[in-house]
Amino acid sequence: MNNELLTFARNHVWHPYDSLKDPIPALDVVRAAGTTLYLSDGRELTDGMSGWWSVCHGYGHPVIISEMEKQLRRMSHVMFAGLIHEPAAEVARRLSAMTPQGLSDVFFADSGSVAVEIALKMAVQYQESRMPSRKRFLTVRGGYHGDTLGAMSVTDPGNGFSGSLGWYIPEQIFISRPGIPFGAPWDAGAMDELHEALERYQDEIAGFILEPVMQGAGGMYFYHPEYLRAARKLTRDYDVIFICDEIATGFGRTGEMFACDYAGISPDIMTLGKGLTGGMISLSAVLTGDKIREGVHRSSARALMHGPTFMANPLAVSAALGSLKALESYDWRARVHHIEEILKRELAPLAASPLVRETRVLGAVGAVEMRQPVHTAAMQAFLTGEGVWLRPFGNIVYIYPPFVITDEDLLRCVRSVEKLISGMEKGVIRGFRE
Ligand SMILES: *Cc1c(COP(=O)(O)O)cnc(C)c1O
C-alpha cells in the first residue's frame, strides 16, 4: 500500500494486545500462499505461526478455495433462523461423525471466543432445571479460552490477558493446572484437587472447562491425558458439565484428530474453531449431545439463548467443508508426526542454553520456554531478518507450522530460533524485556 495509507493504518488501526503509543510496526503483507507470507517490500517470510494457529493446510489450499468459490456465487449469506442449507448440514454431519461419541449436535458461531460463551450458556441452562444455584465455572490455572467476558472469566487472570478489567469479569473458581506433564508417569493423587473442588463447590458449579492435553496461550504446556479420563469420571459423578475447548487442539494439531482422543473420552460439550476452516475465514462450532439438548429444553427459555447474525454463514461453512476435505486428501497424521520428530530432535539441544528453562514438543507444536519474559518486538525484528514469521509471547518462543511445511522451511524456523538464542547469549540481541 502507499506510504500515506500505511501511515494512517499505523496511527489508527489497532492491533491485538499492542501498545497504542509505541506499537510494534506492523509489516505490510500483500499475499500469502502455501506457507509463505509476501511483504510489499519484496521480502518473503515462512509462516511458522499458521496464521495464529489456524492455517493448518497452508494458505490458499485449492480444495478450500474451490468450495468457497462455488458457494460465493450461489449464496454467500442467508439468515439461519428458519433456514437450513446443504453446506451447514454437511459440515455438521461430518463434525458429529469425526468427534468423540455422543457429540451428535452442532451449534455454529462466529469465533472461538463466542463458541466458549455458548458452551458456558449451555451448561448454565442445563443446570437451571436441575440445580439452579449452579451458575459458576470451575477451571484450571494456565488456561486460555478467548477474549469475550465469559471466556475471559475462565482464562487464567495470571496469563496477562485481562489487564485491569478483572472487576468487570464474572468470578470463577480456579484450581492448579494439571500437574503431570505429557509423557511423565501418572499419579492418581493428581486428581485430588479437582475432586476436592467438586465436593466443596458442588452446589455452585455448572461446568468444568479446560483445554485438553495442550494449554496453548497459557504457555504451550502439555499434560497427561489420564487427567482427562479421571476428570470425565469425576464430573459425571457430580453431574457437572465437562467442557473441552479444542479450538487450538482440534483437527490434528497435537497428533490426534482431537486432543480428547489421547484419553479416549467424550466431553459433554466440545468447542471448535481456528483450524475448522483451515484458517480461511472465521467460524466456530459447539458440539454437544442428548443430555445438553434435553437439559436446555427443560430450562425456562426452552431454547438456547444465543443466535448470531452470521450463524452458519454459508461461505464460512463451505470453507469448513473444504478444510475437512483437504484434511482427508493427505496423510495429516504422518505429516504431524514427521514435524514432531524434527522439532523434538532440533529443539532439545537448546535446553542446554542458560537462557532456556525447557523445550517441549507435542505434535506440530514446538516450544522453547525461556527463563524470563521475552521482548517480542526485538525478537520479531531479528526473526523477520532471518526470513521467518514467529511471534514469541510471555516466556515462550515457539513454532506452530502448517502441516504442509517443507523440511527446509521448518528447519529455517528452527535455525532462526537457534541463532536468536545464541545471539542473546552473546549479548548482540536484547531478547528479554528490560
Ligand atoms: C484462540 C482460542 C480461543 C479464542 O478463539 P478466537 O477465535 O480468537 O475468539 C479460545 N480457546 C482456545 C483454546 C484458543 O486457543
Short mmCIF file of C-alpha atoms and ligand atoms in Angstrom, two decimals:
data_model
loop_
_atom_site.label_atom_id
_atom_site.label_comp_id
_atom_site.label_asym_id
_atom_site.label_seq_id
_atom_site.Cartn_x
_atom_site.Cartn_y
_atom_site.Cartn_z
CA MET A 1 0.00 0.00 0.00
CA ASN A 2 1.19 3.58 -0.42
CA ASN A 3 3.04 5.29 2.41
CA GLU A 4 0.24 7.63 3.28
CA LEU A 5 -2.20 4.78 3.77
CA LEU A 6 0.36 2.79 5.74
CA THR A 7 0.98 5.78 7.99
CA PHE A 8 -2.76 6.16 8.57
CA ALA A 9 -3.02 2.47 9.43
CA ARG A 10 -0.07 2.55 11.79
CA ASN A 11 -1.57 5.52 13.61
CA HIS A 12 -5.21 4.46 13.73
CA VAL A 13 -5.73 0.76 13.22
CA TRP A 14 -5.37 -1.14 16.48
CA HIS A 15 -3.58 -4.47 16.73
CA PRO A 16 -4.10 -7.29 19.24
CA TYR A 17 -2.73 -6.55 22.71
CA ASP A 18 -0.32 -3.97 21.28
CA SER A 19 0.81 -0.68 22.75
CA LEU A 20 -1.20 2.27 21.37
CA LYS A 21 1.64 4.75 21.75
CA ASP A 22 4.59 2.62 20.75
CA PRO A 23 3.25 -0.33 18.75
CA ILE A 24 5.40 -2.93 17.05
CA PRO A 25 5.48 -1.60 13.44
CA ALA A 26 3.08 -3.87 11.54
CA LEU A 27 4.51 -5.34 8.33
CA ASP A 28 2.62 -4.74 5.09
CA VAL A 29 1.69 -8.18 3.79
CA VAL A 30 0.28 -8.38 0.26
CA ARG A 31 -0.17 -12.08 -0.38
CA ALA A 32 0.04 -15.46 1.31
CA ALA A 33 0.46 -18.81 -0.40
CA GLY A 34 1.38 -22.23 0.97
CA THR A 35 3.49 -21.45 4.00
CA THR A 36 4.84 -18.09 2.80
CA LEU A 37 3.84 -14.51 3.57
CA TYR A 38 4.80 -11.99 0.86
CA LEU A 39 5.52 -8.45 2.06
CA SER A 40 5.13 -5.28 -0.02
CA ASP A 41 8.88 -4.59 0.20
CA GLY A 42 9.58 -7.88 -1.57
CA ARG A 43 10.54 -9.91 1.49
CA GLU A 44 9.20 -13.43 1.91
CA LEU A 45 8.63 -14.94 5.34
CA THR A 46 7.97 -18.57 6.22
CA ASP A 47 4.89 -18.55 8.46
CA GLY A 48 5.75 -20.67 11.48
CA MET A 49 2.60 -19.47 13.28
CA SER A 50 -0.06 -20.89 10.90
CA GLY A 51 -1.84 -17.52 10.86
CA TRP A 52 -2.38 -17.71 14.64
CA TRP A 53 -2.84 -21.47 14.83
CA SER A 54 -5.47 -21.80 12.14
CA VAL A 55 -3.94 -22.24 8.68
CA CYS A 56 -3.20 -25.96 9.09
CA HIS A 57 -3.17 -26.85 5.37
CA GLY A 58 -1.26 -23.74 4.26
CA TYR A 59 -2.58 -20.57 2.64
CA GLY A 60 -4.81 -20.78 -0.40
CA HIS A 61 -5.48 -24.52 -0.32
CA PRO A 62 -7.16 -25.31 -3.69
CA VAL A 63 -9.86 -27.58 -2.22
CA ILE A 64 -10.98 -24.91 0.24
CA ILE A 65 -10.89 -22.20 -2.44
CA SER A 66 -12.97 -24.30 -4.79
CA GLU A 67 -15.68 -24.97 -2.16
CA MET A 68 -15.80 -21.29 -1.29
CA GLU A 69 -15.90 -20.13 -4.91
CA LYS A 70 -18.85 -22.39 -5.65
CA GLN A 71 -20.66 -21.11 -2.58
CA LEU A 72 -19.79 -17.46 -3.15
CA ARG A 73 -21.60 -17.43 -6.46
CA ARG A 74 -24.59 -19.35 -5.16
CA MET A 75 -25.24 -17.68 -1.81
CA SER A 76 -22.69 -16.13 0.47
CA HIS A 77 -25.11 -15.34 3.28
CA VAL A 78 -28.62 -16.03 4.48
CA MET A 79 -30.04 -15.81 7.98
CA PHE A 80 -30.06 -19.10 9.89
CA ALA A 81 -33.26 -18.63 11.85
CA GLY A 82 -35.81 -20.66 9.92
CA LEU A 83 -33.43 -21.63 7.09
CA ILE A 84 -31.01 -24.51 6.52
CA HIS A 85 -28.57 -25.15 3.69
CA GLU A 86 -26.53 -28.06 2.49
CA PRO A 87 -23.01 -26.86 3.45
CA ALA A 88 -24.13 -26.34 7.08
CA ALA A 89 -25.89 -29.71 7.17
CA GLU A 90 -22.93 -31.47 5.59
CA VAL A 91 -20.33 -29.90 7.91
CA ALA A 92 -22.49 -30.65 10.97
CA ARG A 93 -22.85 -34.29 9.93
CA ARG A 94 -19.13 -34.62 9.30
CA LEU A 95 -18.20 -32.97 12.62
CA SER A 96 -20.50 -35.18 14.62
CA ALA A 97 -19.13 -38.25 12.85
CA MET A 98 -15.47 -37.40 13.42
CA THR A 99 -15.65 -36.14 17.04
CA PRO A 100 -15.90 -38.47 20.06
CA GLN A 101 -19.09 -40.47 20.50
CA GLY A 102 -22.15 -38.72 21.80
CA LEU A 103 -21.38 -35.32 20.26
CA SER A 104 -24.29 -35.53 17.86
CA ASP A 105 -25.41 -31.89 17.79
CA VAL A 106 -23.76 -28.78 16.38
CA PHE A 107 -24.22 -25.06 17.09
CA PHE A 108 -22.30 -22.84 14.63
CA ALA A 109 -20.90 -19.47 15.71
CA ASP A 110 -18.53 -16.76 14.56
CA SER A 111 -15.32 -17.21 16.51
CA GLY A 112 -13.65 -19.26 19.17
CA SER A 113 -14.48 -16.89 22.00
CA VAL A 114 -18.15 -16.89 21.04
CA ALA A 115 -18.14 -20.70 20.95
CA VAL A 116 -16.89 -20.65 24.54
CA GLU A 117 -19.67 -18.23 25.55
CA ILE A 118 -22.21 -20.60 24.02
CA ALA A 119 -20.72 -23.61 25.78
CA LEU A 120 -20.97 -21.78 29.13
CA LYS A 121 -24.58 -20.79 28.44
CA MET A 122 -25.43 -24.38 27.54
CA ALA A 123 -24.04 -25.57 30.86
CA VAL A 124 -25.90 -22.93 32.90
CA GLN A 125 -29.18 -23.55 31.08
CA TYR A 126 -28.71 -27.29 31.54
CA GLN A 127 -28.31 -26.86 35.29
CA GLU A 128 -31.27 -24.46 35.58
CA SER A 129 -33.88 -27.22 35.73
CA ARG A 130 -31.76 -29.44 37.95
CA MET A 131 -29.97 -27.23 40.44
CA PRO A 132 -30.37 -23.53 39.62
CA SER A 133 -27.75 -22.48 42.17
CA ARG A 134 -25.16 -23.93 39.80
CA LYS A 135 -24.06 -20.87 37.83
CA ARG A 136 -20.30 -20.67 38.16
CA PHE A 137 -17.46 -22.44 36.44
CA LEU A 138 -14.52 -24.43 37.63
CA THR A 139 -11.35 -24.33 35.58
CA VAL A 140 -7.60 -24.82 35.80
CA ARG A 141 -4.81 -22.27 36.02
CA GLY A 142 -2.81 -21.66 32.87
CA GLY A 143 -5.87 -21.85 30.61
CA TYR A 144 -6.96 -19.53 27.81
CA HIS A 145 -10.46 -19.54 26.35
CA GLY A 146 -10.85 -16.25 24.49
CA ASP A 147 -11.43 -12.55 24.90
CA THR A 148 -15.16 -12.09 25.47
CA LEU A 149 -16.24 -11.70 29.08
CA GLY A 150 -17.39 -15.25 29.81
CA ALA A 151 -14.34 -16.67 28.05
CA MET A 152 -12.07 -14.25 29.93
CA SER A 153 -13.64 -15.34 33.21
CA VAL A 154 -12.34 -18.90 32.72
CA THR A 155 -8.95 -17.75 31.39
CA ASP A 156 -6.20 -17.63 33.99
CA PRO A 157 -6.06 -13.99 35.15
CA GLY A 158 -2.33 -14.52 35.66
CA ASN A 159 -1.83 -15.05 31.92
CA GLY A 160 -1.99 -11.31 31.35
CA PHE A 161 -4.99 -11.27 29.03
CA SER A 162 -7.32 -9.29 31.29
CA GLY A 163 -5.17 -6.30 32.27
CA SER A 164 -7.09 -4.23 34.83
CA LEU A 165 -10.51 -5.50 33.70
CA GLY A 166 -10.76 -8.04 36.48
CA TRP A 167 -13.65 -6.22 38.22
CA TYR A 168 -15.70 -6.42 35.01
CA ILE A 169 -15.40 -10.18 34.62
CA PRO A 170 -17.55 -12.81 36.39
CA GLU A 171 -15.67 -14.55 39.18
CA GLN A 172 -14.98 -18.24 38.70
CA ILE A 173 -13.19 -20.95 40.65
CA PHE A 174 -9.62 -21.89 39.72
CA ILE A 175 -7.60 -24.95 40.68
CA SER A 176 -3.98 -25.75 39.79
CA ARG A 177 -3.28 -26.72 36.24
CA PRO A 178 -2.93 -30.45 35.52
CA GLY A 179 0.40 -31.06 37.20
CA ILE A 180 1.74 -34.14 35.45
CA PRO A 181 3.31 -33.37 32.06
CA PHE A 182 2.60 -35.35 28.92
CA GLY A 183 4.82 -38.42 28.89
CA ALA A 184 5.61 -38.37 32.63
CA PRO A 185 4.45 -41.23 34.90
CA TRP A 186 0.86 -40.87 36.06
CA ASP A 187 -0.05 -40.45 39.71
CA ALA A 188 -3.70 -40.66 40.76
CA GLY A 189 -3.04 -38.10 43.51
CA ALA A 190 -3.01 -35.51 40.73
CA MET A 191 -6.82 -35.57 40.80
CA ASP A 192 -7.23 -34.74 44.49
CA GLU A 193 -7.60 -31.01 43.95
CA LEU A 194 -10.30 -31.37 41.29
CA HIS A 195 -12.13 -33.88 43.46
CA GLU A 196 -12.00 -31.59 46.48
CA ALA A 197 -13.19 -28.57 44.48
CA LEU A 198 -16.14 -30.52 43.06
CA GLU A 199 -17.07 -31.74 46.52
CA ARG A 200 -16.75 -28.32 48.11
CA TYR A 201 -18.44 -26.23 45.39
CA GLN A 202 -20.91 -28.78 44.04
CA ASP A 203 -23.90 -26.52 44.71
CA GLU A 204 -22.35 -23.68 42.73
CA ILE A 205 -20.55 -25.24 39.77
CA ALA A 206 -22.37 -25.59 36.45
CA GLY A 207 -19.40 -26.85 34.50
CA PHE A 208 -15.70 -27.62 34.39
CA ILE A 209 -13.85 -26.24 31.36
CA LEU A 210 -10.31 -26.77 30.17
CA GLU A 211 -8.14 -27.18 27.08
CA PRO A 212 -7.50 -30.91 26.62
CA VAL A 213 -3.82 -32.03 26.73
CA MET A 214 -2.37 -28.72 25.45
CA GLN A 215 -2.69 -25.36 27.16
CA GLY A 216 -1.90 -23.02 24.26
CA ALA A 217 -1.90 -19.30 25.01
CA GLY A 218 -1.16 -20.17 28.65
CA GLY A 219 2.35 -21.20 27.58
CA MET A 220 2.30 -24.27 25.32
CA TYR A 221 2.11 -26.70 28.21
CA PHE A 222 1.29 -30.37 27.54
CA TYR A 223 -0.18 -32.55 30.27
CA HIS A 224 -1.02 -36.20 30.90
CA PRO A 225 -4.19 -37.36 29.09
CA GLU A 226 -5.09 -39.51 32.11
CA TYR A 227 -6.14 -36.24 33.74
CA LEU A 228 -8.96 -36.01 31.20
CA ARG A 229 -10.10 -39.57 31.79
CA ALA A 230 -10.25 -39.02 35.53
CA ALA A 231 -11.90 -35.59 35.11
CA ARG A 232 -14.52 -37.16 32.83
CA LYS A 233 -15.41 -39.62 35.56
CA LEU A 234 -15.43 -37.07 38.39
CA THR A 235 -17.56 -34.53 36.50
CA ARG A 236 -20.05 -37.27 35.66
CA ASP A 237 -20.22 -38.33 39.32
CA TYR A 238 -21.09 -34.75 40.31
CA ASP A 239 -23.27 -34.07 37.23
CA VAL A 240 -21.05 -31.11 36.40
CA ILE A 241 -20.89 -30.34 32.67
CA PHE A 242 -17.49 -31.20 31.23
CA ILE A 243 -16.40 -28.77 28.50
CA CYS A 244 -13.31 -29.43 26.40
CA ASP A 245 -12.07 -26.41 24.47
CA GLU A 246 -10.47 -27.90 21.33
CA ILE A 247 -10.28 -24.58 19.49
CA ALA A 248 -6.49 -24.78 19.26
CA THR A 249 -6.01 -28.55 19.54
CA GLY A 250 -8.72 -29.74 17.14
CA PHE A 251 -8.06 -31.15 13.65
CA GLY A 252 -4.78 -32.92 14.22
CA ARG A 253 -2.53 -30.29 15.78
CA THR A 254 -1.38 -32.43 18.72
CA GLY A 255 -1.01 -35.62 16.66
CA GLU A 256 -4.51 -36.99 17.25
CA MET A 257 -7.57 -35.65 15.42
CA PHE A 258 -8.77 -34.18 18.72
CA ALA A 259 -6.73 -33.97 21.91
CA CYS A 260 -9.60 -35.78 23.70
CA ASP A 261 -8.72 -38.79 21.55
CA TYR A 262 -5.49 -39.19 23.54
CA ALA A 263 -7.71 -40.05 26.50
CA GLY A 264 -10.47 -41.78 24.56
CA ILE A 265 -13.06 -39.57 26.26
CA SER A 266 -16.09 -37.65 25.15
CA PRO A 267 -16.89 -34.37 26.91
CA ASP A 268 -20.45 -33.05 27.31
CA ILE A 269 -19.52 -30.05 25.18
CA MET A 270 -16.64 -29.50 22.77
CA THR A 271 -15.70 -26.16 21.20
CA LEU A 272 -14.01 -25.98 17.80
CA GLY A 273 -12.60 -23.03 15.85
CA LYS A 274 -9.29 -21.93 14.33
CA GLY A 275 -8.39 -24.90 12.05
CA LEU A 276 -12.09 -25.62 11.41
CA THR A 277 -11.94 -23.61 8.17
CA GLY A 278 -8.23 -24.26 7.62
CA GLY A 279 -7.79 -20.62 8.63
CA MET A 280 -9.69 -19.32 5.59
CA ILE A 281 -12.34 -17.38 7.46
CA SER A 282 -13.70 -17.14 10.98
CA LEU A 283 -16.08 -19.88 12.08
CA SER A 284 -16.56 -21.90 15.24
CA ALA A 285 -18.73 -24.79 16.29
CA VAL A 286 -20.01 -26.07 19.62
CA LEU A 287 -20.69 -29.78 19.71
CA THR A 288 -22.90 -31.44 22.26
CA GLY A 289 -25.43 -34.27 22.61
CA ASP A 290 -28.69 -35.60 24.01
CA LYS A 291 -28.06 -34.68 27.62
CA ILE A 292 -27.49 -30.97 26.97
CA ARG A 293 -30.21 -30.81 24.31
CA GLU A 294 -32.75 -32.19 26.75
CA GLY A 295 -31.46 -30.12 29.67
CA VAL A 296 -31.60 -26.85 27.73
CA HIS A 297 -35.09 -27.78 26.57
CA ARG A 298 -36.14 -28.14 30.22
CA SER A 299 -34.83 -24.62 31.04
CA SER A 300 -37.41 -21.85 31.36
CA ALA A 301 -36.39 -20.37 27.99
CA ARG A 302 -36.83 -23.79 26.29
CA ALA A 303 -34.16 -22.77 23.77
CA LEU A 304 -30.52 -21.77 23.92
CA MET A 305 -30.25 -18.02 24.40
CA HIS A 306 -27.86 -17.31 21.57
CA GLY A 307 -28.31 -16.57 17.86
CA PRO A 308 -25.59 -14.71 15.96
CA THR A 309 -26.40 -12.79 12.76
CA PHE A 310 -23.87 -14.78 10.78
CA MET A 311 -24.70 -18.14 12.35
CA ALA A 312 -23.62 -20.96 9.99
CA ASN A 313 -22.75 -18.38 7.31
CA PRO A 314 -22.79 -20.39 4.06
CA LEU A 315 -19.43 -19.07 2.85
CA ALA A 316 -17.78 -19.87 6.17
CA VAL A 317 -19.24 -23.37 6.44
CA SER A 318 -18.24 -24.07 2.83
CA ALA A 319 -14.67 -23.16 3.88
CA ALA A 320 -15.03 -25.67 6.72
CA LEU A 321 -16.27 -28.26 4.25
CA GLY A 322 -13.24 -27.57 2.05
CA SER A 323 -10.91 -27.82 5.03
CA LEU A 324 -12.39 -31.16 6.13
CA LYS A 325 -11.97 -32.44 2.57
CA ALA A 326 -8.41 -31.11 2.49
CA LEU A 327 -7.71 -32.99 5.74
CA GLU A 328 -8.87 -36.21 4.06
CA SER A 329 -6.75 -35.55 0.97
CA TYR A 330 -3.36 -36.19 2.59
CA ASP A 331 -1.91 -38.14 5.46
CA TRP A 332 -2.01 -35.32 8.03
CA ARG A 333 -1.15 -37.71 10.85
CA ALA A 334 2.10 -38.73 9.18
CA ARG A 335 2.88 -35.06 8.46
CA VAL A 336 2.28 -34.03 12.07
CA HIS A 337 4.40 -36.91 13.40
CA HIS A 338 7.18 -36.01 10.98
CA ILE A 339 7.11 -32.38 12.15
CA GLU A 340 7.08 -33.59 15.75
CA GLU A 341 10.20 -35.71 15.18
CA ILE A 342 12.09 -32.84 13.60
CA LEU A 343 11.07 -30.40 16.30
CA LYS A 344 12.00 -32.87 19.06
CA ARG A 345 15.39 -33.57 17.56
CA GLU A 346 16.21 -29.96 16.74
CA LEU A 347 14.84 -28.10 19.75
CA ALA A 348 16.13 -30.44 22.51
CA PRO A 349 19.76 -29.19 22.34
CA LEU A 350 18.54 -25.63 23.02
CA ALA A 351 17.69 -26.68 26.58
CA ALA A 352 21.45 -26.55 27.27
CA SER A 353 21.38 -22.75 27.00
CA PRO A 354 21.46 -20.92 30.33
CA LEU A 355 18.68 -18.68 28.97
CA VAL A 356 16.33 -21.61 28.38
CA ARG A 357 14.26 -23.29 31.07
CA GLU A 358 12.88 -26.14 28.98
CA THR A 359 11.90 -27.23 25.49
CA ARG A 360 8.61 -29.04 24.81
CA VAL A 361 7.19 -30.65 21.70
CA LEU A 362 3.85 -32.30 21.00
CA GLY A 363 2.51 -32.90 17.51
CA ALA A 364 3.10 -29.86 15.31
CA VAL A 365 3.91 -27.56 18.23
CA GLY A 366 7.42 -26.90 19.48
CA ALA A 367 8.06 -24.52 22.36
CA VAL A 368 11.18 -23.13 23.97
CA GLU A 369 10.42 -21.79 27.41
CA MET A 370 12.84 -19.03 28.28
CA ARG A 371 13.82 -18.12 31.84
CA GLN A 372 12.47 -14.57 31.54
CA PRO A 373 9.69 -12.76 29.65
CA VAL A 374 10.67 -12.08 26.07
CA HIS A 375 10.87 -8.78 24.19
CA THR A 376 8.51 -9.61 21.34
CA ALA A 377 9.44 -6.61 19.16
CA ALA A 378 13.18 -7.18 19.40
CA MET A 379 12.83 -10.91 18.76
CA GLN A 380 10.47 -10.35 15.88
CA ALA A 381 12.80 -7.86 14.23
CA PHE A 382 15.58 -10.43 14.34
CA LEU A 383 13.41 -13.34 13.19
CA THR A 384 11.92 -11.50 10.19
CA GLY A 385 15.50 -10.67 9.18
CA GLU A 386 16.07 -14.42 9.10
CA GLY A 387 13.07 -14.88 6.80
CA VAL A 388 10.62 -16.38 9.28
CA TRP A 389 7.39 -15.22 10.85
CA LEU A 390 7.35 -16.23 14.52
CA ARG A 391 5.76 -14.27 17.32
CA PRO A 392 7.12 -15.12 20.76
CA PHE A 393 4.96 -14.24 23.79
CA GLY A 394 5.32 -14.40 27.55
CA ASN A 395 8.33 -16.65 28.24
CA ILE A 396 7.72 -18.68 25.11
CA VAL A 397 9.42 -18.83 21.72
CA TYR A 398 7.50 -21.38 19.68
CA ILE A 399 7.00 -22.91 16.26
CA TYR A 400 3.45 -23.82 15.21
CA PRO A 401 3.73 -24.56 11.48
CA PRO A 402 1.15 -25.51 8.86
CA PHE A 403 1.13 -29.32 8.49
CA VAL A 404 2.27 -28.99 4.86
CA ILE A 405 5.52 -27.15 5.67
CA THR A 406 8.62 -28.49 3.90
CA ASP A 407 11.56 -29.74 5.95
CA GLU A 408 13.63 -26.91 4.55
CA ASP A 409 11.18 -24.25 5.74
CA LEU A 410 10.71 -25.92 9.11
CA LEU A 411 14.47 -26.08 9.59
CA ARG A 412 14.70 -22.40 8.67
CA CYS A 413 12.33 -21.67 11.57
CA VAL A 414 14.39 -23.84 13.92
CA ARG A 415 17.72 -22.35 12.82
CA SER A 416 16.47 -18.82 13.32
CA VAL A 417 15.39 -19.67 16.87
CA GLU A 418 18.84 -21.17 17.49
CA LYS A 419 20.50 -18.03 16.14
CA LEU A 420 18.19 -15.86 18.22
CA ILE A 421 19.18 -17.66 21.40
CA SER A 422 22.88 -17.72 20.62
CA GLY A 423 22.70 -14.01 19.72
CA MET A 424 21.11 -13.38 23.10
CA GLU A 425 23.81 -15.41 24.85
CA LYS A 426 26.48 -13.29 23.16
CA GLY A 427 24.63 -10.12 24.09
CA VAL A 428 24.11 -8.94 20.49
CA ILE A 429 20.31 -9.40 20.65
CA ARG A 430 18.37 -7.95 23.60
CA GLY A 431 15.63 -10.56 23.55
CA PHE A 432 14.40 -10.23 27.13
CA ARG A 433 12.13 -7.50 28.41
CA GLU A 434 14.10 -4.88 30.32
C1 LIG B 1 -7.77 -18.96 20.22
C2 LIG B 1 -8.52 -19.65 21.28
C3 LIG B 1 -9.81 -19.23 21.65
C4 LIG B 1 -10.45 -17.98 21.09
O1 LIG B 1 -10.73 -18.07 19.74
P1 LIG B 1 -10.98 -16.72 18.89
O2 LIG B 1 -11.38 -17.22 17.54
O3 LIG B 1 -9.68 -15.98 18.90
O4 LIG B 1 -12.06 -15.97 19.58
C5 LIG B 1 -10.49 -19.97 22.61
N1 LIG B 1 -9.94 -21.06 23.16
C6 LIG B 1 -8.72 -21.51 22.82
C7 LIG B 1 -8.19 -22.75 23.43
C8 LIG B 1 -7.95 -20.81 21.88
O5 LIG B 1 -6.71 -21.21 21.58
#
